[in-house]
Coordinates of N, CA and C in Angstrom, one line a residue:
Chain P
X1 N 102.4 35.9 -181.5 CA 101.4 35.1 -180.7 C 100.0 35.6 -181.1
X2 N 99.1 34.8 -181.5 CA 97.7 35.3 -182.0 C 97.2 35.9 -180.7
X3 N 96.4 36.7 -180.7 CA 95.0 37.4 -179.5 C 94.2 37.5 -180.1
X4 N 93.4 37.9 -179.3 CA 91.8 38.3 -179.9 C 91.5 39.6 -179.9
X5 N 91.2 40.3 -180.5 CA 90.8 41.7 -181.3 C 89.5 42.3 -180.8
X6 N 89.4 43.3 -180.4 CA 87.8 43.9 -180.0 C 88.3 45.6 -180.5
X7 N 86.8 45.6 -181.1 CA 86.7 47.3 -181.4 C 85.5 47.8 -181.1
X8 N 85.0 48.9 -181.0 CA 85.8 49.9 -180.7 C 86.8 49.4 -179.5
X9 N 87.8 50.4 -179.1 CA 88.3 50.3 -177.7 C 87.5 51.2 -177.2
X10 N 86.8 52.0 -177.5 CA 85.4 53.2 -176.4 C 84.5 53.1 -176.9
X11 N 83.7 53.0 -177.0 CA 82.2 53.6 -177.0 C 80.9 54.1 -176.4
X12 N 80.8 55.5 -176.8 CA 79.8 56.5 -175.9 C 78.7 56.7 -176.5
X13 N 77.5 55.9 -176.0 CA 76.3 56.1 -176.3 C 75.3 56.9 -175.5
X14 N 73.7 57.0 -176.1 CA 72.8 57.6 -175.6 C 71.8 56.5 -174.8
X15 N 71.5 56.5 -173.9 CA 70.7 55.7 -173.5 C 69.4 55.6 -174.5
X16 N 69.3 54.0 -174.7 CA 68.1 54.0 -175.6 C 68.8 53.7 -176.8
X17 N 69.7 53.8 -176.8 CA 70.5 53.2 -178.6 C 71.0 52.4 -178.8
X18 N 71.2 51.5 -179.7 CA 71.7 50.0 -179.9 C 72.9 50.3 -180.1
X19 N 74.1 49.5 -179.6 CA 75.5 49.3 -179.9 C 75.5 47.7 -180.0
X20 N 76.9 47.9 -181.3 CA 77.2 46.4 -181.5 C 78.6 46.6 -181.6
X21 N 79.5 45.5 -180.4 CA 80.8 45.5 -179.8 C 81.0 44.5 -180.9
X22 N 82.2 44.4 -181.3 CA 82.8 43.5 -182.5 C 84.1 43.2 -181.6
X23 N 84.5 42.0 -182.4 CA 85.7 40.9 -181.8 C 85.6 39.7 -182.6
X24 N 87.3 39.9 -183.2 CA 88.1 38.6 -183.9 C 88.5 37.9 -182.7
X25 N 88.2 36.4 -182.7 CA 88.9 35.8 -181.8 C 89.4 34.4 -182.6
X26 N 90.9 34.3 -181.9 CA 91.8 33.5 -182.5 C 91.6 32.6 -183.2
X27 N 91.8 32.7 -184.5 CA 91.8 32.5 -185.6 C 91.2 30.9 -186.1
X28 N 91.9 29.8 -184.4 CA 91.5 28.7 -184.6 C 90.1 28.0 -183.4
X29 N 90.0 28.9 -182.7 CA 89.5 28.7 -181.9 C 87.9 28.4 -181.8
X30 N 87.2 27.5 -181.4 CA 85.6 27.0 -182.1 C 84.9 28.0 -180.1
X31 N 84.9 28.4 -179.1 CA 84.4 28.3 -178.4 C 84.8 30.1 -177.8
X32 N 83.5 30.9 -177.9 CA 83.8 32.2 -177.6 C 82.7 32.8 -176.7
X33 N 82.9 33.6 -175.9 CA 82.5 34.2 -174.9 C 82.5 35.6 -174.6
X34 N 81.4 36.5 -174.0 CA 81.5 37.6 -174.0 C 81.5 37.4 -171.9
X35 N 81.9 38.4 -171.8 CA 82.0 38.7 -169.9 C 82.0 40.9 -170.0
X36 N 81.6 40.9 -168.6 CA 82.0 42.5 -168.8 C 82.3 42.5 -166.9
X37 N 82.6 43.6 -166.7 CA 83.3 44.8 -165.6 C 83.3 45.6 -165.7
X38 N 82.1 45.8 -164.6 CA 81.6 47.3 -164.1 C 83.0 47.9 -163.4
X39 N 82.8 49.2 -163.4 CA 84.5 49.7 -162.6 C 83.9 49.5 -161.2
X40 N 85.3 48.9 -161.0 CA 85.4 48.2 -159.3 C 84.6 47.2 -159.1
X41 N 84.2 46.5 -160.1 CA 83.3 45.0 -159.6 C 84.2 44.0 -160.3
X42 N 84.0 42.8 -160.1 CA 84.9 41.7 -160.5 C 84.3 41.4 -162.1
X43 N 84.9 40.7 -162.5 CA 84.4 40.0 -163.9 C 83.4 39.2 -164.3
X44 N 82.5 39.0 -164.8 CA 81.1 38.8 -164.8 C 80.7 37.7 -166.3
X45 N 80.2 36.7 -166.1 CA 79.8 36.6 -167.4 C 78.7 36.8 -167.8
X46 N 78.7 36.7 -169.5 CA 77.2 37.3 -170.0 C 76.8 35.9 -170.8
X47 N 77.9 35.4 -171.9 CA 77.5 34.3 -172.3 C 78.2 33.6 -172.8
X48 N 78.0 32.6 -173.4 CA 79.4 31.5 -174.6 C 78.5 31.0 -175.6
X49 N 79.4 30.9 -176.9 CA 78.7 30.3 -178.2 C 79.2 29.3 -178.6
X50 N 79.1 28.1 -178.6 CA 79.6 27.1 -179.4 C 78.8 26.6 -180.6
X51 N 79.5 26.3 -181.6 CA 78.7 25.9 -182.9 C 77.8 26.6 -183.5
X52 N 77.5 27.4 -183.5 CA 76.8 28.7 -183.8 C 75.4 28.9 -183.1
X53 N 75.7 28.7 -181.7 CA 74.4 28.4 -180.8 C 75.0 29.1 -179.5
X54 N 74.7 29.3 -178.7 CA 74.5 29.9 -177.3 C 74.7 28.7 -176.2
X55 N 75.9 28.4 -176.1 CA 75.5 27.4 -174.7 C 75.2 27.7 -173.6
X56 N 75.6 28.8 -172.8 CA 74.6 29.0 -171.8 C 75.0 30.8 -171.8
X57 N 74.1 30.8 -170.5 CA 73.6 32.5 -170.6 C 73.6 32.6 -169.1
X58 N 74.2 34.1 -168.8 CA 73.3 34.7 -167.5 C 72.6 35.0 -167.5
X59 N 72.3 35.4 -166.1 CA 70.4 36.3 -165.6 C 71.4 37.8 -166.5
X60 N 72.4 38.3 -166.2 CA 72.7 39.8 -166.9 C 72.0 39.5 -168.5
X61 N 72.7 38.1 -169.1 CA 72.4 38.2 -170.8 C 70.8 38.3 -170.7
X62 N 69.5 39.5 -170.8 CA 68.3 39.6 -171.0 C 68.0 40.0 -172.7
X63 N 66.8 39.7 -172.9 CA 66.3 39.7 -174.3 C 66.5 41.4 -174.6
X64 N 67.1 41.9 -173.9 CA 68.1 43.8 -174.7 C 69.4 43.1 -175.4
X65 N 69.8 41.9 -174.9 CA 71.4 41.0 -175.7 C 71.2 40.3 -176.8
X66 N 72.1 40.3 -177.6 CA 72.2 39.5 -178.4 C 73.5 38.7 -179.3
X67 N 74.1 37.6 -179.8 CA 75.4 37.2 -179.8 C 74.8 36.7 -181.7
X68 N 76.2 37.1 -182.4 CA 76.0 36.8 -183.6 C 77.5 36.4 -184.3
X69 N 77.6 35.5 -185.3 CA 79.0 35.2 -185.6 C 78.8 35.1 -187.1
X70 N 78.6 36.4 -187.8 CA 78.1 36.9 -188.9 C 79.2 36.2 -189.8
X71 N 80.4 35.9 -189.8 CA 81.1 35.4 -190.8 C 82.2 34.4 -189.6
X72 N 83.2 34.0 -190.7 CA 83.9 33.1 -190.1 C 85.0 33.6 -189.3
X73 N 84.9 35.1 -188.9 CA 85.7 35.3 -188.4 C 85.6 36.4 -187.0
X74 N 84.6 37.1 -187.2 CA 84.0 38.1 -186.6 C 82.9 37.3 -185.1
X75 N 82.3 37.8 -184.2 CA 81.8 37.7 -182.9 C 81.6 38.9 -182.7
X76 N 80.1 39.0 -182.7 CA 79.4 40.3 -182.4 C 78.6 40.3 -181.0
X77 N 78.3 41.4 -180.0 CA 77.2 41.7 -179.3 C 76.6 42.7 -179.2
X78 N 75.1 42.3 -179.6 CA 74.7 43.9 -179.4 C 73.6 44.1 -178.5
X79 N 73.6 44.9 -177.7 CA 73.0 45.8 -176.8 C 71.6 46.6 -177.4
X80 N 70.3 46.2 -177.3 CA 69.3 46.9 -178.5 C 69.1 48.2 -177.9
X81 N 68.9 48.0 -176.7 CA 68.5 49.3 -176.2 C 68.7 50.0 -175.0
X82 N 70.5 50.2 -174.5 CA 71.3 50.5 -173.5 C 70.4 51.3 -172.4
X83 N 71.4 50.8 -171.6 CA 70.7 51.6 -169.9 C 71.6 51.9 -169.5
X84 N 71.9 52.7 -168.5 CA 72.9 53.3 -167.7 C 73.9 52.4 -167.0
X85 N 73.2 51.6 -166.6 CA 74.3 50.5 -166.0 C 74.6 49.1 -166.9
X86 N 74.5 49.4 -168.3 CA 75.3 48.6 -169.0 C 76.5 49.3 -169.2
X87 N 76.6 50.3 -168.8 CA 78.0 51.1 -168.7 C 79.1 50.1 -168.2
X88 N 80.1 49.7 -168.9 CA 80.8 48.7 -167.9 C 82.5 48.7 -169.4
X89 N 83.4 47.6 -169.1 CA 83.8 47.5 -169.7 C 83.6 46.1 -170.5
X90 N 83.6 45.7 -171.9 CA 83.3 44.0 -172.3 C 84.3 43.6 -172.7
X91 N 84.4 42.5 -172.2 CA 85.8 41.5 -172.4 C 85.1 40.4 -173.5
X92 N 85.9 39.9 -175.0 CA 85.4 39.0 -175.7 C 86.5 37.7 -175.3
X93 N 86.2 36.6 -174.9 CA 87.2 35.7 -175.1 C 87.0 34.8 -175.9
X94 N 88.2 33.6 -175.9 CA 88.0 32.6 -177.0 C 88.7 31.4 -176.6
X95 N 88.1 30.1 -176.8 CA 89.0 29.2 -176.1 C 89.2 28.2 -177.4
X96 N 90.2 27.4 -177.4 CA 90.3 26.4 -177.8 C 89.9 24.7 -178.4
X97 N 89.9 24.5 -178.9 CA 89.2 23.2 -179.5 C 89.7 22.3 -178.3
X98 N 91.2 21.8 -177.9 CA 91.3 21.2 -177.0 C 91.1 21.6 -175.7
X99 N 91.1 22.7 -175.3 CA 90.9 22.8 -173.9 C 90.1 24.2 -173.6
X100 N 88.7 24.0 -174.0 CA 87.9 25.2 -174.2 C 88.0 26.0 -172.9
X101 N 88.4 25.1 -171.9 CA 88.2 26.1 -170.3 C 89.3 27.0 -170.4
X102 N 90.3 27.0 -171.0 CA 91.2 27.9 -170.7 C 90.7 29.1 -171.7
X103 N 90.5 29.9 -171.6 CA 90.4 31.2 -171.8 C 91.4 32.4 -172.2
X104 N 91.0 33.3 -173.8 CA 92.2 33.9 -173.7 C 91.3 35.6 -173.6
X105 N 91.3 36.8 -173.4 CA 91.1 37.4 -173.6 C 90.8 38.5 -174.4
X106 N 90.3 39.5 -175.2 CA 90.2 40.5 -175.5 C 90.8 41.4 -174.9
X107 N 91.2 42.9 -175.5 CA 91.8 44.5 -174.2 C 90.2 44.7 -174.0
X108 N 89.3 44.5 -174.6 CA 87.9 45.0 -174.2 C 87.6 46.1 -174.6
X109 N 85.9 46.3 -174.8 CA 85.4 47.9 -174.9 C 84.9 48.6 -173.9
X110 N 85.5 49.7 -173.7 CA 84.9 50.6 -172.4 C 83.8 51.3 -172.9
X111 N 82.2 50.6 -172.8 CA 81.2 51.4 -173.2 C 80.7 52.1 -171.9
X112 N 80.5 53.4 -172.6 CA 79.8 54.6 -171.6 C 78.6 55.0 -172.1
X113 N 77.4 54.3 -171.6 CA 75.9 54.7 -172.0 C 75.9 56.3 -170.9
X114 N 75.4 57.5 -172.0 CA 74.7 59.0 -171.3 C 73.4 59.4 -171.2
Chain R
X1 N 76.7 33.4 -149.8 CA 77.9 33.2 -150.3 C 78.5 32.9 -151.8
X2 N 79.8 33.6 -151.9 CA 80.4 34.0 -153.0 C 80.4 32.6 -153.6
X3 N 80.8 32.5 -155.1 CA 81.3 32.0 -155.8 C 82.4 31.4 -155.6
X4 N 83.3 32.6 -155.4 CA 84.8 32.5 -155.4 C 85.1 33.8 -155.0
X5 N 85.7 33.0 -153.4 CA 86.3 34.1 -152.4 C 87.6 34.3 -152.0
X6 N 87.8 35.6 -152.4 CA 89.5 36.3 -152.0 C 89.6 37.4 -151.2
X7 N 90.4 37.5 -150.2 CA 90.8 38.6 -149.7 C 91.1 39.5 -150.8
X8 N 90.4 40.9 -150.5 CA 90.6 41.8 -151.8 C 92.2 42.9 -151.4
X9 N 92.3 42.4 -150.5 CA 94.2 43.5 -150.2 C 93.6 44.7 -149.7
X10 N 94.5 45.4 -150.2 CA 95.6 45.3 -150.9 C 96.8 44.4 -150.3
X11 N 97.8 43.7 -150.6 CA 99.4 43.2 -150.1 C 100.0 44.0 -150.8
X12 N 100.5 45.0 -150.1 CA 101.7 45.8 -150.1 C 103.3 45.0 -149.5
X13 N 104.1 44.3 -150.3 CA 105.1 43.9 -150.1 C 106.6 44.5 -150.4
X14 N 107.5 44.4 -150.1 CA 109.2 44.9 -150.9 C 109.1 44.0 -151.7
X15 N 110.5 44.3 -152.6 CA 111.0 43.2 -153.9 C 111.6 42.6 -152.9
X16 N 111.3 41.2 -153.9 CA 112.1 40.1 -153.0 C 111.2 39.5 -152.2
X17 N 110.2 40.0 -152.1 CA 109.7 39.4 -150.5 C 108.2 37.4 -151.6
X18 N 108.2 37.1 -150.8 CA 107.1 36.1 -151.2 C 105.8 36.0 -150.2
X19 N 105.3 36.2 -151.7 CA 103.5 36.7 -151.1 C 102.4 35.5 -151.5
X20 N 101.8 35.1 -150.9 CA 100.7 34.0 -150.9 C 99.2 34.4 -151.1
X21 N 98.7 34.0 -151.9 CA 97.1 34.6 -152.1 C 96.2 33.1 -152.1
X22 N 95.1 33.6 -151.5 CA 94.6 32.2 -151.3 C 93.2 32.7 -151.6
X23 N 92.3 30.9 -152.0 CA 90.7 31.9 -152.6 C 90.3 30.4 -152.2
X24 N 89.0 30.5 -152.1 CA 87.9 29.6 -151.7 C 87.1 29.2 -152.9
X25 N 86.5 28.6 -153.5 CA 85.2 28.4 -154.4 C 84.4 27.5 -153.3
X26 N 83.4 27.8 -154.1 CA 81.9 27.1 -153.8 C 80.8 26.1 -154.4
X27 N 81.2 26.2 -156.0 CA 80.5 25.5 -157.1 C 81.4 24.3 -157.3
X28 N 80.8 23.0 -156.3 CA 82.3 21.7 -156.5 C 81.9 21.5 -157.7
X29 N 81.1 21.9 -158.5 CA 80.9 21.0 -159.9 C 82.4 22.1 -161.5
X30 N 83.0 22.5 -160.3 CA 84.1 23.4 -161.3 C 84.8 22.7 -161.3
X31 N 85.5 22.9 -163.0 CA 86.1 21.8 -163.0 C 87.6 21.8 -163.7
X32 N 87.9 23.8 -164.0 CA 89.0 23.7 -164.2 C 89.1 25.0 -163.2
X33 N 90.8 25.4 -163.1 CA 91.0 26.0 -162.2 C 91.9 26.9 -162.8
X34 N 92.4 29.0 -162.3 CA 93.2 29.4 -163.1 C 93.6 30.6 -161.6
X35 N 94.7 31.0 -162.6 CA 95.0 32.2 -161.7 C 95.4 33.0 -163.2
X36 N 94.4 34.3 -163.1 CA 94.4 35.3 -164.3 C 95.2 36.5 -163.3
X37 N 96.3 37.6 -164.3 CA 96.7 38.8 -163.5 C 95.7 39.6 -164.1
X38 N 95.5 41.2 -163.4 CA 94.9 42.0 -164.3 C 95.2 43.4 -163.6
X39 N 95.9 44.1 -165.2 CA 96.4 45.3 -164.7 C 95.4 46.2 -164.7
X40 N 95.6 47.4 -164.2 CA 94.9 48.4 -164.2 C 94.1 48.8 -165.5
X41 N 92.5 48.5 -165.3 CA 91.6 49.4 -166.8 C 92.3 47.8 -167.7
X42 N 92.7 46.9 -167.8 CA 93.1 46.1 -169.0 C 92.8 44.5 -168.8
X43 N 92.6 43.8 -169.7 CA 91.9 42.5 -169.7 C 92.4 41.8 -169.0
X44 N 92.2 40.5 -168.5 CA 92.7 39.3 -167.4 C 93.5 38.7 -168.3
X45 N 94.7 38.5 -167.8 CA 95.6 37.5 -168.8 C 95.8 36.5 -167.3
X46 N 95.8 35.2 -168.6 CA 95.9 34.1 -168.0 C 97.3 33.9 -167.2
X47 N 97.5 33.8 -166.1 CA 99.0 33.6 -165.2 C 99.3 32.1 -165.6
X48 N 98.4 31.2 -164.9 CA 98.4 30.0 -164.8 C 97.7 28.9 -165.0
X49 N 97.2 27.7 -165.6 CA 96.0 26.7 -164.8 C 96.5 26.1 -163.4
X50 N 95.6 25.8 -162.6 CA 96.2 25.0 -161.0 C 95.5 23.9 -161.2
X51 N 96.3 22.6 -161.0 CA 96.1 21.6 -161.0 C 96.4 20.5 -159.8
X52 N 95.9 19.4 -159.4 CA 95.3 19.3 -157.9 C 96.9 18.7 -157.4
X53 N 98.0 18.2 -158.6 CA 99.4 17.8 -158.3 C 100.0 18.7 -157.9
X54 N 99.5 20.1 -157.9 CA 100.5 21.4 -157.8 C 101.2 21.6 -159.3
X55 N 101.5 22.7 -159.5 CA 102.4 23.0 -160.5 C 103.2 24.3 -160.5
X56 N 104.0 24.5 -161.3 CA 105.3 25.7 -160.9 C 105.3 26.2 -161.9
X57 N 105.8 27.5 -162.0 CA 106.2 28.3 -163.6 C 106.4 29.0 -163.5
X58 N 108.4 29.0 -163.1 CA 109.3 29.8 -162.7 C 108.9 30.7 -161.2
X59 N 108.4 31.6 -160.9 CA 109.0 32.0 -159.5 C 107.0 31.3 -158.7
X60 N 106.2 31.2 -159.7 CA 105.0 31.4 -159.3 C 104.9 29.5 -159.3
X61 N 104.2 29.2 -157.7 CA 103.4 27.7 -157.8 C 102.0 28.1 -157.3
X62 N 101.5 26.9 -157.8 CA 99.7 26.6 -157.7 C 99.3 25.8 -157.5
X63 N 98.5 25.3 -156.5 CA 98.2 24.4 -155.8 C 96.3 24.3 -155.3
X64 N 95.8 23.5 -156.0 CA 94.1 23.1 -156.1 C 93.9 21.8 -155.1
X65 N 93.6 22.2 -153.8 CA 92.9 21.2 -153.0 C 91.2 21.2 -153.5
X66 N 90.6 20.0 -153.9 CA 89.5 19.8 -154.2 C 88.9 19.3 -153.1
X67 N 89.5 18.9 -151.8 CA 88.3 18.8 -150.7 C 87.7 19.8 -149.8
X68 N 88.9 20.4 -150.0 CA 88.7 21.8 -149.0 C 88.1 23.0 -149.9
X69 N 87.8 22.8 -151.5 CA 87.6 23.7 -152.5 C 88.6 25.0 -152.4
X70 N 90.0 24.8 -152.1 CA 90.7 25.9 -151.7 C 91.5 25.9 -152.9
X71 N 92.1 27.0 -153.3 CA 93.2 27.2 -154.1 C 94.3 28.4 -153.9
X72 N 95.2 27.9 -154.0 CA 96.9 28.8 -153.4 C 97.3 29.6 -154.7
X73 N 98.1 30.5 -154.6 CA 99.0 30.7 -155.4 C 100.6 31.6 -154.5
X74 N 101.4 31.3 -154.3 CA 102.8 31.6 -154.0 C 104.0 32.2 -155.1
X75 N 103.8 33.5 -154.9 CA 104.8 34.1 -155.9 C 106.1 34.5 -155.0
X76 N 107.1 34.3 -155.3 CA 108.8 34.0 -154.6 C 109.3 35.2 -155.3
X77 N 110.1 35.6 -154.9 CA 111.1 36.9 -155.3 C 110.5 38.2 -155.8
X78 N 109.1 38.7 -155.7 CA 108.3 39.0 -155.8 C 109.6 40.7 -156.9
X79 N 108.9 40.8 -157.7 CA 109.0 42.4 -158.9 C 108.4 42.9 -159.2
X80 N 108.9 44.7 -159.2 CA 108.1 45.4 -159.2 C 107.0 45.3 -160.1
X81 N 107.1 44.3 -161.6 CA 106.4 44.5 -162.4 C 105.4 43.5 -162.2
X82 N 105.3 42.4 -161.2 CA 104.4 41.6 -160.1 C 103.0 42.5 -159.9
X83 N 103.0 43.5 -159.3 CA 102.1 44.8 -158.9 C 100.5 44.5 -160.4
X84 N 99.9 44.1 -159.4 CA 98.8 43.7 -160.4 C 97.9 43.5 -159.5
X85 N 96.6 42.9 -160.1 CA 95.0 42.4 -159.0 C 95.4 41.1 -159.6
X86 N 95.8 39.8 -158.7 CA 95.7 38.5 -159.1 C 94.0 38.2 -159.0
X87 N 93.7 37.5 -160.0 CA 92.4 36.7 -160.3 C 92.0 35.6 -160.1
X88 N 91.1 34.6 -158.5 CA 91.1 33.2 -158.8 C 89.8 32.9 -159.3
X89 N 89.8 32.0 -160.7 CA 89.1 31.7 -161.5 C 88.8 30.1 -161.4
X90 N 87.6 30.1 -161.6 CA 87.0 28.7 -161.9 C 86.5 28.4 -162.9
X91 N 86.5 27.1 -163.1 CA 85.3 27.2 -164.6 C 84.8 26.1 -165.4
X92 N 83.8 26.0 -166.3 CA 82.8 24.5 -166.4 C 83.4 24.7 -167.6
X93 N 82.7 23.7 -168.5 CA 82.7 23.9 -169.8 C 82.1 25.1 -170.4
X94 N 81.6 25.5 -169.7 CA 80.7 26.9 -171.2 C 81.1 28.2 -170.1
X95 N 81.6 28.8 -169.0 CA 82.0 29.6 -168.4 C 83.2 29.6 -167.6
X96 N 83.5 30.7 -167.0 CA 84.7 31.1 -166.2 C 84.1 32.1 -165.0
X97 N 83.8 31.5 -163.6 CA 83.2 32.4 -162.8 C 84.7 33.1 -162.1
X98 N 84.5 34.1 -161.9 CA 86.0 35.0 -161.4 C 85.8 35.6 -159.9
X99 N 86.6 35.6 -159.1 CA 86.7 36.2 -157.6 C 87.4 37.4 -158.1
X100 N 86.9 38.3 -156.9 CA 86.9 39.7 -157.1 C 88.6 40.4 -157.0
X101 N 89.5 39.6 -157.1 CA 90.8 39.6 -156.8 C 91.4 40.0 -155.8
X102 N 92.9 40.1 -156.0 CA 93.4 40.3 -154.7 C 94.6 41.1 -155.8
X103 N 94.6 42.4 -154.8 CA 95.2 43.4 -155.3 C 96.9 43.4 -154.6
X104 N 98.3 43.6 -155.7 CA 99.2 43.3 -155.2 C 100.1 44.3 -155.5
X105 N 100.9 45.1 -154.9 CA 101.4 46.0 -154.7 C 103.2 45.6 -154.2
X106 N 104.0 46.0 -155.1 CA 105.9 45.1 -154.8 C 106.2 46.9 -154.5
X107 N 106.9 47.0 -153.8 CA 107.2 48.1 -154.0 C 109.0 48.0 -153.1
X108 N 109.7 49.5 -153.8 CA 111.2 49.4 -153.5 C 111.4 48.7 -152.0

């Protein structure tokens, strides 16, 4: 059964430093999304990209975010310059051509800004 | 007010027993409906879609009233490996807003 792929599974940064979370997402899929979860808060979103554009954003996605789909296979986000409470864990999903609302997940990255 | 509201539990139940979780939304402009499980530290996997006919899938049904913005879910013969945070989820075309779940516990 295909999934979607995210790496690292950890990453421990310094406050102040750029990280870029990477994610394959299924193979056929045109419509992808990043979300995160703070420990003990519910799931959150950050944003969705369709067609190589941004369709919508939260108040969290601020100009420190950024969404990139550098080749035909890869879905990047990067963080320019972490804060303490981007500490959370990111979930990449990916949805489908017919039925974009259904959602499949990533295992996610557990970033730990120090 | 929430998004999307759930009793956060825990339901501590036996095997066997049938447990009901119920969530509210707020955004009438949602337009699809889900029930995600999510184990401990690991990603939301999709359980279900709920659709406003009801629908079944094996021990679990789902059920989406759209006037009352309410949505059910009824898990029957409940197993230990049941034991998860159920997730009720909403969502438009470009997102998925998620309630804070409801935490479920089967035990001997």
């Amino acid at each position: 059964e295909p999934e979607v792929t995210q790496t690292p599974s950890h990453q421990v940064t310094q406050m102040g430093q750029e990280v870029i979370l990477r994610c394959v997402p299924i193979s056929n899929h045109l419509y992808f999304y990043w979300y995160r979860q703070i420990l003990g808060q519910k799931v959150e979103f950050l944003v969705s990209f369709y067609n190589n554009e941004i369709s919508e954003k939260s108040e969290i996605f601020d100009d420190q975010f950024s969404v990139e789909r550098p080749d035909g296979s890869n879905f990047t986000l990067k963080i320019r310059s972490t804060k303490l409470e981007d500490s959370a864990m990111y979930f990449c999903a990916s949805g489908g051509a017919g039925n974009q609302n259904t959602q499949y997940f990533g295992p996610g990255t557990r970033l730990t800004v120090l | 007010r929430k998004e999307v509201e759930q009793d956060p539990g825990p339901f501590n139940v036996p095997e066997g027993a049938t447990v009901a979780f119920n969530c509210t939304y707020s955004n009438s402009a949602s337009q699809s409906f889900f029930w995600y499980r999510q184990d401990c530290r690991k990603e939301p996997k999709l359980l279900m879609s709920v659709y406003s006919s009801g629908n079944e899938d094996g021990r679990f049904t789902a059920q989406l009233n759209r006037a009352s913005q309410y949505i059910s879910l009824l898990v029957r013969d409940s197993k230990l490996s049941d034991s998860a945070t159920y997730l009720c989820v909403t969502g438009t075309a470009s997102k998925l807003t998620f309630g804070t779940g409801t935490r479920l516990q089967v035990t001997l």
